[in-house]
PDB file of C-alpha atoms in Angstrom:
ATOM      1  CA  MET A 584      -8.863 -58.879   0.481  1.00  0.00           C
ATOM      2  CA  THR A 585      -5.923 -60.995  -1.226  1.00  0.00           C
ATOM      3  CA  ARG A 586      -6.675 -61.940  -4.679  1.00  0.00           C
ATOM      4  CA  LEU A 587      -7.802 -65.645  -4.108  1.00  0.00           C
ATOM      5  CA  GLU A 588     -11.196 -64.307  -1.766  1.00  0.00           C
ATOM      6  CA  THR A 589     -11.197 -61.950  -4.615  1.00  0.00           C
ATOM      7  CA  ILE A 590     -12.077 -64.526  -7.042  1.00  0.00           C
ATOM      8  CA  GLN A 591     -13.796 -66.295  -4.995  1.00  0.00           C
ATOM      9  CA  ASN A 592     -16.107 -63.770  -4.929  1.00  0.00           C
ATOM     10  CA  MET A 593     -16.556 -63.204  -8.392  1.00  0.00           C
ATOM     11  CA  TYR A 594     -19.335 -64.984 -10.882  1.00  0.00           C
ATOM     12  CA  GLY A 595     -19.863 -64.303 -14.724  1.00  0.00           C
ATOM     13  CA  TRP A 596     -18.252 -63.305 -16.952  1.00  0.00           C
ATOM     14  CA  ALA A 597     -14.643 -61.572 -16.085  1.00  0.00           C
ATOM     15  CA  GLY A 598     -13.123 -61.746 -19.420  1.00  0.00           C
ATOM     16  CA  PHE A 599     -10.357 -62.799 -21.740  1.00  0.00           C
ATOM     17  CA  VAL A 600      -7.421 -65.256 -22.506  1.00  0.00           C
ATOM     18  CA  TYR A 601      -4.408 -63.775 -23.564  1.00  0.00           C
ATOM     19  CA  ALA A 602      -1.187 -64.887 -25.480  1.00  0.00           C
ATOM     20  CA  LEU A 603       2.467 -65.118 -24.012  1.00  0.00           C
ATOM     21  CA  ASP A 604       4.336 -66.639 -27.179  1.00  0.00           C
ATOM     22  CA  ALA A 605       4.508 -63.877 -29.266  1.00  0.00           C
ATOM     23  CA  CYS A 606       6.647 -62.183 -26.019  1.00  0.00           C
ATOM     24  CA  LYS A 607       4.934 -59.039 -27.221  1.00  0.00           C
ATOM     25  CA  SER A 608       6.251 -55.687 -25.245  1.00  0.00           C
ATOM     26  CA  ARG A 609       4.941 -54.287 -21.930  1.00  0.00           C
ATOM     27  CA  SER A 610       3.614 -50.914 -23.610  1.00  0.00           C
ATOM     28  CA  ASP A 611       2.200 -53.620 -26.362  1.00  0.00           C
ATOM     29  CA  MET A 612       0.456 -56.108 -23.584  1.00  0.00           C
ATOM     30  CA  ALA A 613      -0.654 -53.414 -21.904  1.00  0.00           C
ATOM     31  CA  ALA A 614      -2.343 -51.844 -24.126  1.00  0.00           C
ATOM     32  CA  VAL A 615      -4.473 -54.846 -25.085  1.00  0.00           C
ATOM     33  CA  PHE A 616      -5.083 -55.871 -21.490  1.00  0.00           C
ATOM     34  CA  ALA A 617      -6.787 -51.534 -21.543  1.00  0.00           C
ATOM     35  CA  ALA A 618      -8.249 -52.558 -24.244  1.00  0.00           C
ATOM     36  CA  MET A 619      -9.921 -55.732 -22.226  1.00  0.00           C
ATOM     37  CA  LYS A 620     -10.655 -53.487 -19.572  1.00  0.00           C
ATOM     38  CA  ALA A 621     -12.729 -51.520 -21.625  1.00  0.00           C
ATOM     39  CA  LYS A 622     -15.185 -53.825 -22.768  1.00  0.00           C
ATOM     40  CA  GLY A 623     -15.599 -54.099 -19.276  1.00  0.00           C
ATOM     41  CA  ALA A 624     -13.108 -57.711 -18.661  1.00  0.00           C
ATOM     42  CA  ARG A 625     -11.832 -57.641 -14.779  1.00  0.00           C
ATOM     43  CA  SER A 626      -9.599 -60.671 -15.549  1.00  0.00           C
ATOM     44  CA  ILE A 627      -6.906 -61.782 -18.153  1.00  0.00           C
ATOM     45  CA  ILE A 628      -5.757 -65.256 -18.515  1.00  0.00           C
ATOM     46  CA  THR A 629      -2.746 -65.973 -19.949  1.00  0.00           C
ATOM     47  CA  PHE A 630      -1.411 -69.281 -21.540  1.00  0.00           C
ATOM     48  CA  ASP A 631       1.392 -70.616 -23.700  1.00  0.00           C
ATOM     49  CA  TYR A 632       4.736 -68.938 -23.215  1.00  0.00           C
ATOM     50  CA  CYS A 633       7.773 -66.501 -23.449  1.00  0.00           C
ATOM     51  CA  ASP A 634      10.830 -68.029 -23.072  1.00  0.00           C
ATOM     52  CA  ASN A 635      12.795 -65.333 -22.378  1.00  0.00           C
ATOM     53  CA  ALA A 636      13.827 -63.608 -19.133  1.00  0.00           C
ATOM     54  CA  ALA A 637      12.923 -60.301 -18.901  1.00  0.00           C
ATOM     55  CA  PHE A 638       9.076 -61.062 -20.207  1.00  0.00           C
ATOM     56  CA  GLY A 639       7.571 -62.319 -16.495  1.00  0.00           C
ATOM     57  CA  ARG A 640       8.466 -58.967 -15.114  1.00  0.00           C
ATOM     58  CA  ASP A 641       7.089 -57.150 -18.686  1.00  0.00           C
ATOM     59  CA  LEU A 642       3.895 -58.822 -17.717  1.00  0.00           C
ATOM     60  CA  LEU A 643       3.262 -58.403 -14.489  1.00  0.00           C
ATOM     61  CA  ASN A 644       4.331 -54.631 -14.847  1.00  0.00           C
ATOM     62  CA  ALA A 645       1.610 -54.623 -18.052  1.00  0.00           C
ATOM     63  CA  VAL A 646      -0.906 -55.510 -15.681  1.00  0.00           C
ATOM     64  CA  ASN A 647       0.059 -52.927 -13.302  1.00  0.00           C
ATOM     65  CA  ASP A 648      -0.367 -50.881 -15.681  1.00  0.00           C
ATOM     66  CA  SER A 649      -3.656 -51.400 -16.848  1.00  0.00           C
ATOM     67  CA  ASP A 650      -5.096 -52.251 -13.056  1.00  0.00           C
ATOM     68  CA  ILE A 651      -6.357 -54.987 -13.963  1.00  0.00           C
ATOM     69  CA  TYR A 652      -6.449 -58.831 -12.426  1.00  0.00           C
ATOM     70  CA  ILE A 653      -4.135 -62.202 -13.820  1.00  0.00           C
ATOM     71  CA  PHE A 654      -4.225 -65.349 -13.368  1.00  0.00           C
ATOM     72  CA  PRO A 655      -1.247 -66.548 -15.015  1.00  0.00           C
ATOM     73  CA  GLN A 656      -2.033 -70.441 -16.664  1.00  0.00           C
ATOM     74  CA  HIS A 657       1.216 -71.654 -16.652  1.00  0.00           C
ATOM     75  CA  TYR A 658       2.389 -74.197 -14.258  1.00  0.00           C
ATOM     76  CA  SER A 659       6.608 -73.101 -14.384  1.00  0.00           C
ATOM     77  CA  TYR A 660       5.650 -69.678 -13.722  1.00  0.00           C
ATOM     78  CA  GLU A 661       4.698 -70.331  -9.680  1.00  0.00           C
ATOM     79  CA  ASN A 662       8.030 -70.508  -8.008  1.00  0.00           C
ATOM     80  CA  ASN A 663       8.591 -66.727  -9.917  1.00  0.00           C
ATOM     81  CA  PHE A 664       5.302 -65.129  -8.804  1.00  0.00           C
ATOM     82  CA  LYS A 665       5.626 -67.499  -5.008  1.00  0.00           C
ATOM     83  CA  ASN A 666       8.291 -66.767  -4.315  1.00  0.00           C
ATOM     84  CA  ALA A 667       8.714 -62.751  -5.430  1.00  0.00           C
ATOM     85  CA  GLY A 668       5.888 -63.009  -2.296  1.00  0.00           C
ATOM     86  CA  LEU A 669       3.289 -62.131  -4.716  1.00  0.00           C
ATOM     87  CA  ASP A 670      -0.226 -62.171  -4.766  1.00  0.00           C
ATOM     88  CA  ILE A 671      -1.575 -64.032  -7.917  1.00  0.00           C
ATOM     89  CA  PRO A 672      -3.084 -67.102  -8.087  1.00  0.00           C
ATOM     90  CA  VAL A 673      -1.532 -69.827 -10.619  1.00  0.00           C
ATOM     91  CA  SER A 674      -3.342 -72.565 -12.595  1.00  0.00           C
ATOM     92  CA  ILE A 675      -3.368 -74.607 -15.226  1.00  0.00           C
ATOM     93  CA  SER A 676      -6.494 -74.435 -17.914  1.00  0.00           C
ATOM     94  CA  GLU A 677      -6.884 -78.439 -18.979  1.00  0.00           C
ATOM     95  CA  LEU A 678     -10.094 -80.541 -19.645  1.00  0.00           C
ATOM     96  CA  ALA A 679     -11.847 -83.308 -17.602  1.00  0.00           C
ATOM     97  CA  TYR A 680     -10.090 -86.325 -19.767  1.00  0.00           C
ATOM     98  CA  GLY A 681      -6.709 -84.496 -19.351  1.00  0.00           C
ATOM     99  CA  TRP A 682      -6.530 -84.653 -15.871  1.00  0.00           C
ATOM    100  CA  GLN A 683      -8.492 -88.181 -15.794  1.00  0.00           C
ATOM    101  CA  GLN A 684      -5.962 -88.888 -18.177  1.00  0.00           C
ATOM    102  CA  ALA A 685      -3.163 -88.214 -16.238  1.00  0.00           C
ATOM    103  CA  GLY A 686      -2.390 -91.170 -13.879  1.00  0.00           C
ATOM    104  CA  ASP A 687      -1.192 -89.887 -10.051  1.00  0.00           C
ATOM    105  CA  PHE A 688      -1.958 -85.463 -10.022  1.00  0.00           C
ATOM    106  CA  SER A 689      -1.763 -84.796  -6.437  1.00  0.00           C
ATOM    107  CA  ALA A 690       1.338 -82.992  -6.528  1.00  0.00           C
ATOM    108  CA  VAL A 691      -0.267 -80.278  -9.112  1.00  0.00           C
ATOM    109  CA  GLN A 692      -4.007 -80.428  -7.599  1.00  0.00           C
ATOM    110  CA  ASN A 693      -1.788 -79.137  -4.309  1.00  0.00           C
ATOM    111  CA  ALA A 694      -0.411 -76.554  -6.177  1.00  0.00           C
ATOM    112  CA  LEU A 695      -2.834 -75.390  -7.883  1.00  0.00           C
ATOM    113  CA  ASP A 696      -4.908 -72.487  -5.963  1.00  0.00           C
ATOM    114  CA  LEU A 697      -7.721 -72.216  -8.399  1.00  0.00           C
ATOM    115  CA  PHE A 698      -8.384 -74.904 -11.568  1.00  0.00           C
ATOM    116  CA  MET A 699      -9.720 -73.687 -14.648  1.00  0.00           C
ATOM    117  CA  ILE A 700     -11.703 -75.501 -17.020  1.00  0.00           C
ATOM    118  CA  ASN A 701     -11.252 -76.361 -20.594  1.00  0.00           C
ATOM    119  CA  ASN A 702     -15.173 -77.326 -21.362  1.00  0.00           C
ATOM    120  CA  PHE A 703     -15.525 -78.872 -24.515  1.00  0.00           C
ATOM    121  CA  PRO A 704     -19.516 -80.677 -24.993  1.00  0.00           C
ATOM    122  CA  TYR A 705     -18.353 -80.311 -28.677  1.00  0.00           C
ATOM    123  CA  PHE A 706     -15.502 -83.073 -28.525  1.00  0.00           C
ATOM    124  CA  ALA A 707     -17.715 -84.894 -26.765  1.00  0.00           C
ATOM    125  CA  GLN A 708     -18.981 -88.900 -28.211  1.00  0.00           C
ATOM    126  CA  ASN A 709     -22.542 -88.805 -27.811  1.00  0.00           C
ATOM    127  CA  ALA A 710     -22.316 -84.294 -28.765  1.00  0.00           C
ATOM    128  CA  GLU A 711     -25.349 -83.618 -31.050  1.00  0.00           C
ATOM    129  CA  GLU A 712     -26.465 -80.235 -31.926  1.00  0.00           C
ATOM    130  CA  GLY A 713     -24.557 -77.314 -29.814  1.00  0.00           C
ATOM    131  CA  GLY A 714     -28.006 -75.714 -28.017  1.00  0.00           C
ATOM    132  CA  SER A 715     -29.161 -79.897 -27.580  1.00  0.00           C
ATOM    133  CA  SER A 716     -29.564 -81.170 -24.145  1.00  0.00           C
ATOM    134  CA  SER A 717     -26.665 -83.358 -24.186  1.00  0.00           C
ATOM    135  CA  THR A 718     -24.702 -80.416 -24.390  1.00  0.00           C
ATOM    136  CA  TRP A 719     -25.950 -79.103 -21.154  1.00  0.00           C
ATOM    137  CA  SER A 720     -25.486 -82.627 -19.454  1.00  0.00           C
ATOM    138  CA  LYS A 721     -21.525 -83.272 -20.806  1.00  0.00           C
ATOM    139  CA  PHE A 722     -20.761 -79.448 -19.059  1.00  0.00           C
ATOM    140  CA  ILE A 723     -22.706 -80.735 -16.079  1.00  0.00           C
ATOM    141  CA  ASN A 724     -21.077 -83.951 -15.841  1.00  0.00           C
ATOM    142  CA  ASP A 725     -17.323 -82.845 -16.468  1.00  0.00           C
ATOM    143  CA  MET A 726     -18.075 -79.145 -14.489  1.00  0.00           C
ATOM    144  CA  ASN A 727     -19.533 -82.202 -11.280  1.00  0.00           C
ATOM    145  CA  TYR A 728     -16.177 -83.882 -11.920  1.00  0.00           C
ATOM    146  CA  TYR A 729     -13.856 -81.159 -11.064  1.00  0.00           C
ATOM    147  CA  VAL A 730     -15.934 -80.400  -7.482  1.00  0.00           C
ATOM    148  CA  SER A 731     -14.894 -83.469  -6.505  1.00  0.00           C
ATOM    149  CA  ILE A 732     -10.684 -83.203  -7.393  1.00  0.00           C
ATOM    150  CA  ALA A 733     -10.850 -79.611  -6.542  1.00  0.00           C
ATOM    151  CA  ASN A 734     -10.886 -79.913  -2.549  1.00  0.00           C
ATOM    152  CA  GLY A 735     -13.173 -76.559  -2.134  1.00  0.00           C
ATOM    153  CA  LYS A 736     -10.490 -74.391  -3.966  1.00  0.00           C
ATOM    154  CA  PRO A 737     -12.342 -72.185  -6.721  1.00  0.00           C
ATOM    155  CA  LEU A 738     -13.576 -73.400 -10.410  1.00  0.00           C
ATOM    156  CA  VAL A 739     -13.215 -71.070 -13.596  1.00  0.00           C
ATOM    157  CA  VAL A 740     -14.567 -71.518 -16.514  1.00  0.00           C
ATOM    158  CA  THR A 741     -11.881 -71.148 -19.130  1.00  0.00           C
ATOM    159  CA  GLN A 742     -12.426 -72.458 -22.979  1.00  0.00           C
ATOM    160  CA  THR A 743     -15.603 -73.508 -24.026  1.00  0.00           C
ATOM    161  CA  VAL A 744     -15.751 -73.039 -28.212  1.00  0.00           C
ATOM    162  CA  TRP A 745     -18.442 -74.989 -30.319  1.00  0.00           C
ATOM    163  CA  PRO A 746     -16.869 -74.460 -34.366  1.00  0.00           C
ATOM    164  CA  SER A 747     -19.118 -73.467 -37.211  1.00  0.00           C
ATOM    165  CA  ASN A 748     -16.441 -75.970 -39.298  1.00  0.00           C
ATOM    166  CA  GLU A 749     -14.467 -79.033 -38.938  1.00  0.00           C
ATOM    167  CA  ASP A 750     -11.342 -77.373 -40.789  1.00  0.00           C
ATOM    168  CA  GLU A 751      -9.777 -76.600 -37.227  1.00  0.00           C
ATOM    169  CA  PHE A 752     -11.119 -79.476 -34.378  1.00  0.00           C
ATOM    170  CA  ALA A 753     -12.011 -82.493 -36.177  1.00  0.00           C
ATOM    171  CA  PRO A 754     -15.009 -83.837 -33.423  1.00  0.00           C
ATOM    172  CA  ASN A 755     -15.519 -87.441 -31.998  1.00  0.00           C
ATOM    173  CA  SER A 756     -19.664 -87.367 -32.281  1.00  0.00           C
ATOM    174  CA  PRO A 757     -20.883 -89.297 -35.730  1.00  0.00           C
ATOM    175  CA  ASN A 758     -23.770 -87.326 -34.800  1.00  0.00           C
ATOM    176  CA  ILE A 759     -22.627 -83.330 -34.601  1.00  0.00           C
ATOM    177  CA  VAL A 760     -24.151 -80.995 -36.196  1.00  0.00           C
ATOM    178  CA  VAL A 761     -21.667 -78.353 -37.119  1.00  0.00           C
ATOM    179  CA  ASN A 762     -22.290 -75.339 -38.633  1.00  0.00           C
ATOM    180  CA  ALA A 763     -22.971 -71.778 -37.792  1.00  0.00           C
ATOM    181  CA  GLN A 764     -26.635 -71.877 -36.914  1.00  0.00           C
ATOM    182  CA  SER A 765     -25.343 -74.886 -34.662  1.00  0.00           C
ATOM    183  CA  GLY A 766     -22.667 -72.068 -33.401  1.00  0.00           C
ATOM    184  CA  GLN A 767     -25.211 -69.999 -32.685  1.00  0.00           C
ATOM    185  CA  ASP A 768     -27.531 -72.111 -30.850  1.00  0.00           C
ATOM    186  CA  ASN A 769     -24.348 -72.795 -28.250  1.00  0.00           C
ATOM    187  CA  TRP A 770     -24.374 -69.625 -27.557  1.00  0.00           C
ATOM    188  CA  ASN A 771     -27.826 -68.684 -26.728  1.00  0.00           C
ATOM    189  CA  LEU A 772     -26.908 -71.483 -24.910  1.00  0.00           C
ATOM    190  CA  TRP A 773     -24.261 -69.155 -23.061  1.00  0.00           C
ATOM    191  CA  MET A 774     -26.431 -66.654 -22.398  1.00  0.00           C
ATOM    192  CA  VAL A 775     -28.523 -69.262 -20.443  1.00  0.00           C
ATOM    193  CA  ILE A 776     -25.618 -70.790 -18.661  1.00  0.00           C
ATOM    194  CA  VAL A 777     -23.905 -67.383 -17.626  1.00  0.00           C
ATOM    195  CA  PRO A 778     -27.319 -65.480 -16.042  1.00  0.00           C
ATOM    196  CA  ILE A 779     -27.411 -68.903 -13.684  1.00  0.00           C
ATOM    197  CA  PHE A 780     -23.649 -69.151 -12.255  1.00  0.00           C
ATOM    198  CA  SER A 781     -23.749 -64.924 -12.424  1.00  0.00           C
ATOM    199  CA  ASN A 782     -25.938 -65.662  -8.942  1.00  0.00           C
ATOM    200  CA  PRO A 783     -24.015 -67.837  -6.001  1.00  0.00           C
ATOM    201  CA  THR A 784     -27.867 -68.462  -4.780  1.00  0.00           C
ATOM    202  CA  THR A 785     -29.146 -70.502  -8.061  1.00  0.00           C
ATOM    203  CA  SER A 786     -29.022 -74.000  -8.131  1.00  0.00           C
ATOM    204  CA  CYS A 787     -27.899 -75.336 -11.285  1.00  0.00           C
ATOM    205  CA  GLY A 788     -27.529 -79.021 -10.549  1.00  0.00           C
ATOM    206  CA  CYS A 789     -24.002 -79.100 -10.524  1.00  0.00           C
ATOM    207  CA  GLY A 790     -23.074 -79.710  -7.169  1.00  0.00           C
ATOM    208  CA  GLU A 791     -22.531 -76.898  -4.942  1.00  0.00           C
ATOM    209  CA  ILE A 792     -19.398 -74.877  -7.491  1.00  0.00           C
ATOM    210  CA  GLY A 793     -18.659 -71.640  -5.733  1.00  0.00           C
ATOM    211  CA  MET A 794     -17.059 -70.557  -9.222  1.00  0.00           C
ATOM    212  CA  ILE A 795     -16.932 -67.261 -11.728  1.00  0.00           C
ATOM    213  CA  LYS A 796     -18.593 -68.487 -14.579  1.00  0.00           C
ATOM    214  CA  TRP A 797     -16.436 -68.116 -17.469  1.00  0.00           C
TER     215      TRP A 797
END
């Protein structure tokens, strides 16, 4: 079974994201990946970029040392992996809004092995409280959009959050509730959402999605 076929049969929570911009050593990355695996992670998603010619090999070796799957999120790595004959699915992670504003994205769309999704109901124009029905509706609407552009490729939710304050992420809705309780309510909503997507036979009212729920 290829890694992509494995992804297509994975459901539920799968792992963590990991930033590459610090350009860590092979041993440092392997230690972090091993700690992630010890917490139940099956996979890691990378983001950002390390401008070091030798880093790509260190990253792959660290993954191999840790015996964990990797989803390289940076589009520029695609040719390096595929030309080397490596069985590593490649993707990028983006908001639905980013795709909708991108114009002709067919070249990227066709190059991806799977779609990694930033799904943030927090940024919706009509966002209210973290556990509200509008939060669920926005999440499902974005998932339906990804179904429409994915052409049957796997969908992986890679990032979602409901902050407890507005210091770093300014909301777009005048009616939003941004505090610790709203964040907790959003987490509680996730505890409902994840089991729905953990079972591929369960209907979620969001189209036919063969996906990992991240």
